[in-house]
Every structure is written in structure tokens, then in C-alpha cells.
Amino acid sequence: MIETYQSSNDISFGDVFKFVSLIEGIIQEQRKNYPDSLKQYTKAYEMDEQCYPALYGSMRMLLETNQPEIVLQLLDKAQYEFKSSLEGKRYRALALFALGRYKEADPLIAEVLKLNTFDSKFILMKARIQIEAGNYREAVTLLTAYSKVNQPN
């Protein structure tokens, strides 16, 4: 365990290490080095389970590296405040969708779209679910909305 040194600003060595790992995770993500980014985000989150940016980063990297099952495991272990947040529901929907568990993802996708109707990724996910269910008219409506949201300037 890392001993903490309390300065006048109450920042511990553990906090410094956590921030360094978080920043390194961001840098590696921008370089599209997803495995190393995941290692750094995970390290930061293990140091502090309240460090939600590290949790978000870990889940993004897990989705990028096609590991949605682990995203669901992380969400199941996360604190209640995160699980019930819009971001928590968003990541759960993305993971369930990636696993092809459309019936479970659908209500979460609808909830995200209710709060952010212009989320193009979720519009496409919802359209795919409608197509899979044979609801082609609803899919066309969603795809029309998608084309309006993603018009070039």
C-alpha cells in the first residue's frame, strides 16, 4: 500500500500516481494504443474506485478491444451511483448491444435517446434493433433522423 504524504494541499503520493496513470491512459488512448491505455486506466481505477474517468476509460478500451463481457462485470462491481447514472446505463447498453443482447440493451438505448435525442451512435443501435425485430418502418424513421443529425456542414 502506498503511504500518503499530506502536503498543505492534501494531495497524497497515491493521488499523484493515480493521476499519472489516468493521464498516461488518455495519452495511449489518443495514440490508439488501446491495450496499454486499458492497463493505465485499470491501474488508476484500482487505486481509487471513485475515479470515474478511469472507469469510463477502462470501459471504452474494453469495448474497443472487443471485451464487452468484462464491461458488464465492471459495471456489476461499480458503486451504485455510477450504475444508476446515465453514463453507467450508456456503457451497459453498448456492452449488451456488442454481445447481441438486443432485448436487454433496447430499454437502456431508449433511455439514453430520451435524454440525448441527437446521439447518432445510439440512433443507429436502435435502428439495428428495429431491423432485427422486423420493424422496418420504425428503422427507416430512425435512419432518417440519423441522416439529419449527421448532415455534412
PDB file of C-alpha atoms in Angstrom:
ATOM      1  CA  MET A   1       0.000   0.000   0.000  1.00  0.00           C
ATOM      2  CA  ILE A   2       1.233   3.478  -0.796  1.00  0.00           C
ATOM      3  CA  GLU A   3       1.877   5.685   2.211  1.00  0.00           C
ATOM      4  CA  THR A   4       0.495   9.132   1.835  1.00  0.00           C
ATOM      5  CA  TYR A   5       2.286  12.385   2.500  1.00  0.00           C
ATOM      6  CA  GLN A   6      -0.061  15.176   3.402  1.00  0.00           C
ATOM      7  CA  SER A   7       1.050  18.477   1.968  1.00  0.00           C
ATOM      8  CA  SER A   8      -0.584  21.805   2.518  1.00  0.00           C
ATOM      9  CA  ASN A   9      -2.857  20.969  -0.433  1.00  0.00           C
ATOM     10  CA  ASP A  10      -3.772  17.499   0.945  1.00  0.00           C
ATOM     11  CA  ILE A  11      -2.557  15.693  -2.174  1.00  0.00           C
ATOM     12  CA  SER A  12      -1.069  12.288  -1.453  1.00  0.00           C
ATOM     13  CA  PHE A  13       1.562  10.365  -3.357  1.00  0.00           C
ATOM     14  CA  GLY A  14      -1.206   7.871  -4.150  1.00  0.00           C
ATOM     15  CA  ASP A  15      -3.199  10.661  -5.782  1.00  0.00           C
ATOM     16  CA  VAL A  16      -0.188  11.642  -7.866  1.00  0.00           C
ATOM     17  CA  PHE A  17       0.300   8.046  -9.047  1.00  0.00           C
ATOM     18  CA  LYS A  18      -3.403   7.764  -9.841  1.00  0.00           C
ATOM     19  CA  PHE A  19      -3.350  10.972 -11.899  1.00  0.00           C
ATOM     20  CA  VAL A  20      -0.197   9.904 -13.726  1.00  0.00           C
ATOM     21  CA  SER A  21      -1.824   6.579 -14.663  1.00  0.00           C
ATOM     22  CA  LEU A  22      -5.005   8.355 -15.734  1.00  0.00           C
ATOM     23  CA  ILE A  23      -3.102  10.815 -17.925  1.00  0.00           C
ATOM     24  CA  GLU A  24      -0.985   8.021 -19.408  1.00  0.00           C
ATOM     25  CA  GLY A  25      -4.219   6.142 -20.191  1.00  0.00           C
ATOM     26  CA  ILE A  26      -5.551   9.203 -22.024  1.00  0.00           C
ATOM     27  CA  ILE A  27      -2.316   9.616 -23.977  1.00  0.00           C
ATOM     28  CA  GLN A  28      -2.245   5.949 -25.003  1.00  0.00           C
ATOM     29  CA  GLU A  29      -5.927   6.106 -25.988  1.00  0.00           C
ATOM     30  CA  GLN A  30      -5.248   9.101 -28.239  1.00  0.00           C
ATOM     31  CA  ARG A  31      -2.411   7.126 -29.825  1.00  0.00           C
ATOM     32  CA  LYS A  32      -4.888   4.264 -30.343  1.00  0.00           C
ATOM     33  CA  ASN A  33      -2.708   2.014 -28.224  1.00  0.00           C
ATOM     34  CA  TYR A  34      -5.752   0.507 -26.543  1.00  0.00           C
ATOM     35  CA  PRO A  35      -4.107  -2.367 -24.599  1.00  0.00           C
ATOM     36  CA  ASP A  36      -1.635  -0.006 -22.880  1.00  0.00           C
ATOM     37  CA  SER A  37      -4.372   2.551 -22.333  1.00  0.00           C
ATOM     38  CA  LEU A  38      -6.504  -0.107 -20.672  1.00  0.00           C
ATOM     39  CA  LYS A  39      -3.609  -1.056 -18.359  1.00  0.00           C
ATOM     40  CA  GLN A  40      -3.168   2.553 -17.256  1.00  0.00           C
ATOM     41  CA  TYR A  41      -6.879   3.245 -16.763  1.00  0.00           C
ATOM     42  CA  THR A  42      -7.228  -0.004 -14.820  1.00  0.00           C
ATOM     43  CA  LYS A  43      -4.266   0.902 -12.622  1.00  0.00           C
ATOM     44  CA  ALA A  44      -5.796   4.307 -11.829  1.00  0.00           C
ATOM     45  CA  TYR A  45      -9.195   2.775 -11.076  1.00  0.00           C
ATOM     46  CA  GLU A  46      -7.669   0.131  -8.811  1.00  0.00           C
ATOM     47  CA  MET A  47      -6.003   2.922  -6.823  1.00  0.00           C
ATOM     48  CA  ASP A  48      -9.310   4.728  -6.382  1.00  0.00           C
ATOM     49  CA  GLU A  49     -12.692   3.211  -7.235  1.00  0.00           C
ATOM     50  CA  GLN A  50     -14.191   6.703  -7.107  1.00  0.00           C
ATOM     51  CA  CYS A  51     -12.041   7.749 -10.073  1.00  0.00           C
ATOM     52  CA  TYR A  52     -14.833   7.528 -12.625  1.00  0.00           C
ATOM     53  CA  PRO A  53     -12.755   8.908 -15.510  1.00  0.00           C
ATOM     54  CA  ALA A  54     -10.535   5.837 -15.119  1.00  0.00           C
ATOM     55  CA  LEU A  55     -13.586   3.562 -15.032  1.00  0.00           C
ATOM     56  CA  TYR A  56     -15.028   5.231 -18.162  1.00  0.00           C
ATOM     57  CA  GLY A  57     -11.663   4.903 -19.891  1.00  0.00           C
ATOM     58  CA  SER A  58     -11.365   1.246 -18.938  1.00  0.00           C
ATOM     59  CA  MET A  59     -14.800   0.510 -20.332  1.00  0.00           C
ATOM     60  CA  ARG A  60     -14.100   2.393 -23.571  1.00  0.00           C
ATOM     61  CA  MET A  61     -10.896   0.406 -24.055  1.00  0.00           C
ATOM     62  CA  LEU A  62     -12.622  -2.870 -23.251  1.00  0.00           C
ATOM     63  CA  LEU A  63     -15.247  -2.092 -25.880  1.00  0.00           C
ATOM     64  CA  GLU A  64     -12.530  -1.070 -28.376  1.00  0.00           C
ATOM     65  CA  THR A  65     -10.743  -4.378 -27.774  1.00  0.00           C
ATOM     66  CA  ASN A  66     -13.983  -6.371 -28.089  1.00  0.00           C
ATOM     67  CA  GLN A  67     -14.348  -7.364 -24.435  1.00  0.00           C
ATOM     68  CA  PRO A  68     -17.919  -6.312 -23.634  1.00  0.00           C
ATOM     69  CA  GLU A  69     -18.394  -9.120 -21.071  1.00  0.00           C
ATOM     70  CA  ILE A  70     -15.758  -7.507 -18.874  1.00  0.00           C
ATOM     71  CA  VAL A  71     -17.535  -4.153 -19.184  1.00  0.00           C
ATOM     72  CA  LEU A  72     -20.637  -5.788 -17.731  1.00  0.00           C
ATOM     73  CA  GLN A  73     -18.563  -7.304 -14.914  1.00  0.00           C
ATOM     74  CA  LEU A  74     -17.061  -3.899 -14.109  1.00  0.00           C
ATOM     75  CA  LEU A  75     -20.496  -2.317 -14.093  1.00  0.00           C
ATOM     76  CA  ASP A  76     -21.833  -5.010 -11.767  1.00  0.00           C
ATOM     77  CA  LYS A  77     -18.999  -4.251  -9.313  1.00  0.00           C
ATOM     78  CA  ALA A  78     -19.198  -0.456  -9.643  1.00  0.00           C
ATOM     79  CA  GLN A  79     -20.740   1.680  -6.955  1.00  0.00           C
ATOM     80  CA  TYR A  80     -24.495   2.247  -7.134  1.00  0.00           C
ATOM     81  CA  GLU A  81     -24.166   5.938  -8.004  1.00  0.00           C
ATOM     82  CA  PHE A  82     -22.316   5.034 -11.174  1.00  0.00           C
ATOM     83  CA  LYS A  83     -24.506   2.087 -12.164  1.00  0.00           C
ATOM     84  CA  SER A  84     -27.640   4.211 -11.976  1.00  0.00           C
ATOM     85  CA  SER A  85     -26.097   7.187 -13.798  1.00  0.00           C
ATOM     86  CA  LEU A  86     -26.738   7.904 -17.457  1.00  0.00           C
ATOM     87  CA  GLU A  87     -23.088   7.068 -18.241  1.00  0.00           C
ATOM     88  CA  GLY A  88     -23.401   3.727 -16.462  1.00  0.00           C
ATOM     89  CA  LYS A  89     -26.535   2.897 -18.431  1.00  0.00           C
ATOM     90  CA  ARG A  90     -24.843   4.059 -21.611  1.00  0.00           C
ATOM     91  CA  TYR A  91     -21.886   1.702 -21.156  1.00  0.00           C
ATOM     92  CA  ARG A  92     -24.188  -1.176 -20.187  1.00  0.00           C
ATOM     93  CA  ALA A  93     -26.216  -0.600 -23.368  1.00  0.00           C
ATOM     94  CA  LEU A  94     -23.058  -0.533 -25.501  1.00  0.00           C
ATOM     95  CA  ALA A  95     -21.789  -3.774 -23.955  1.00  0.00           C
ATOM     96  CA  LEU A  96     -25.129  -5.571 -24.243  1.00  0.00           C
ATOM     97  CA  PHE A  97     -25.503  -4.427 -27.848  1.00  0.00           C
ATOM     98  CA  ALA A  98     -21.968  -5.624 -28.670  1.00  0.00           C
ATOM     99  CA  LEU A  99     -22.917  -9.036 -27.266  1.00  0.00           C
ATOM    100  CA  GLY A 100     -26.058  -9.135 -29.415  1.00  0.00           C
ATOM    101  CA  ARG A 101     -28.298  -8.983 -26.334  1.00  0.00           C
ATOM    102  CA  TYR A 102     -30.636  -6.524 -28.045  1.00  0.00           C
ATOM    103  CA  LYS A 103     -33.701  -7.061 -25.844  1.00  0.00           C
ATOM    104  CA  GLU A 104     -31.699  -6.113 -22.759  1.00  0.00           C
ATOM    105  CA  ALA A 105     -29.988  -3.198 -24.494  1.00  0.00           C
ATOM    106  CA  ASP A 106     -33.164  -1.731 -26.025  1.00  0.00           C
ATOM    107  CA  PRO A 107     -34.676  -0.063 -22.915  1.00  0.00           C
ATOM    108  CA  LEU A 108     -31.300   1.403 -21.976  1.00  0.00           C
ATOM    109  CA  ILE A 109     -30.820   2.742 -25.502  1.00  0.00           C
ATOM    110  CA  ALA A 110     -34.299   4.298 -25.351  1.00  0.00           C
ATOM    111  CA  GLU A 111     -33.432   5.926 -22.026  1.00  0.00           C
ATOM    112  CA  VAL A 112     -30.215   7.415 -23.437  1.00  0.00           C
ATOM    113  CA  LEU A 113     -32.056   8.683 -26.520  1.00  0.00           C
ATOM    114  CA  LYS A 114     -34.775  10.208 -24.357  1.00  0.00           C
ATOM    115  CA  LEU A 115     -32.136  12.432 -22.756  1.00  0.00           C
ATOM    116  CA  ASN A 116     -29.951  12.891 -25.832  1.00  0.00           C
ATOM    117  CA  THR A 117     -32.023  12.574 -28.985  1.00  0.00           C
ATOM    118  CA  PHE A 118     -29.046  13.510 -31.191  1.00  0.00           C
ATOM    119  CA  ASP A 119     -26.758  10.666 -30.106  1.00  0.00           C
ATOM    120  CA  SER A 120     -26.053   9.230 -33.549  1.00  0.00           C
ATOM    121  CA  LYS A 121     -24.429   6.037 -32.275  1.00  0.00           C
ATOM    122  CA  PHE A 122     -27.490   5.201 -30.206  1.00  0.00           C
ATOM    123  CA  ILE A 123     -29.842   6.121 -33.055  1.00  0.00           C
ATOM    124  CA  LEU A 124     -28.048   3.548 -35.222  1.00  0.00           C
ATOM    125  CA  MET A 125     -28.141   0.959 -32.447  1.00  0.00           C
ATOM    126  CA  LYS A 126     -31.888   1.492 -32.024  1.00  0.00           C
ATOM    127  CA  ALA A 127     -32.394   1.213 -35.811  1.00  0.00           C
ATOM    128  CA  ARG A 128     -30.465  -2.076 -35.866  1.00  0.00           C
ATOM    129  CA  ILE A 129     -32.663  -3.463 -33.100  1.00  0.00           C
ATOM    130  CA  GLN A 130     -35.771  -2.438 -35.039  1.00  0.00           C
ATOM    131  CA  ILE A 131     -34.454  -4.144 -38.179  1.00  0.00           C
ATOM    132  CA  GLU A 132     -33.654  -7.320 -36.229  1.00  0.00           C
ATOM    133  CA  ALA A 133     -37.225  -7.270 -34.884  1.00  0.00           C
ATOM    134  CA  GLY A 134     -38.673  -6.778 -38.375  1.00  0.00           C
ATOM    135  CA  ASN A 135     -39.905  -3.271 -37.579  1.00  0.00           C
ATOM    136  CA  TYR A 136     -38.684  -1.736 -40.820  1.00  0.00           C
ATOM    137  CA  ARG A 137     -40.834   1.410 -40.718  1.00  0.00           C
ATOM    138  CA  GLU A 138     -39.502   2.334 -37.295  1.00  0.00           C
ATOM    139  CA  ALA A 139     -35.975   1.633 -38.549  1.00  0.00           C
ATOM    140  CA  VAL A 140     -36.487   3.926 -41.548  1.00  0.00           C
ATOM    141  CA  THR A 141     -37.700   6.705 -39.233  1.00  0.00           C
ATOM    142  CA  LEU A 142     -34.597   6.301 -37.086  1.00  0.00           C
ATOM    143  CA  LEU A 143     -32.282   6.191 -40.098  1.00  0.00           C
ATOM    144  CA  THR A 144     -33.919   9.358 -41.431  1.00  0.00           C
ATOM    145  CA  ALA A 145     -33.283  11.027 -38.077  1.00  0.00           C
ATOM    146  CA  TYR A 146     -29.699   9.776 -38.209  1.00  0.00           C
ATOM    147  CA  SER A 147     -29.165  11.305 -41.641  1.00  0.00           C
ATOM    148  CA  LYS A 148     -30.454  14.664 -40.347  1.00  0.00           C
ATOM    149  CA  VAL A 149     -28.196  14.544 -37.291  1.00  0.00           C
ATOM    150  CA  ASN A 150     -25.124  13.668 -39.396  1.00  0.00           C
ATOM    151  CA  GLN A 151     -25.512  16.082 -42.284  1.00  0.00           C
ATOM    152  CA  PRO A 152     -22.229  17.473 -43.529  1.00  0.00           C
ATOM    153  CA  ASN A 153     -21.768  21.208 -42.964  1.00  0.00           C
TER     154      ASN A 153
END
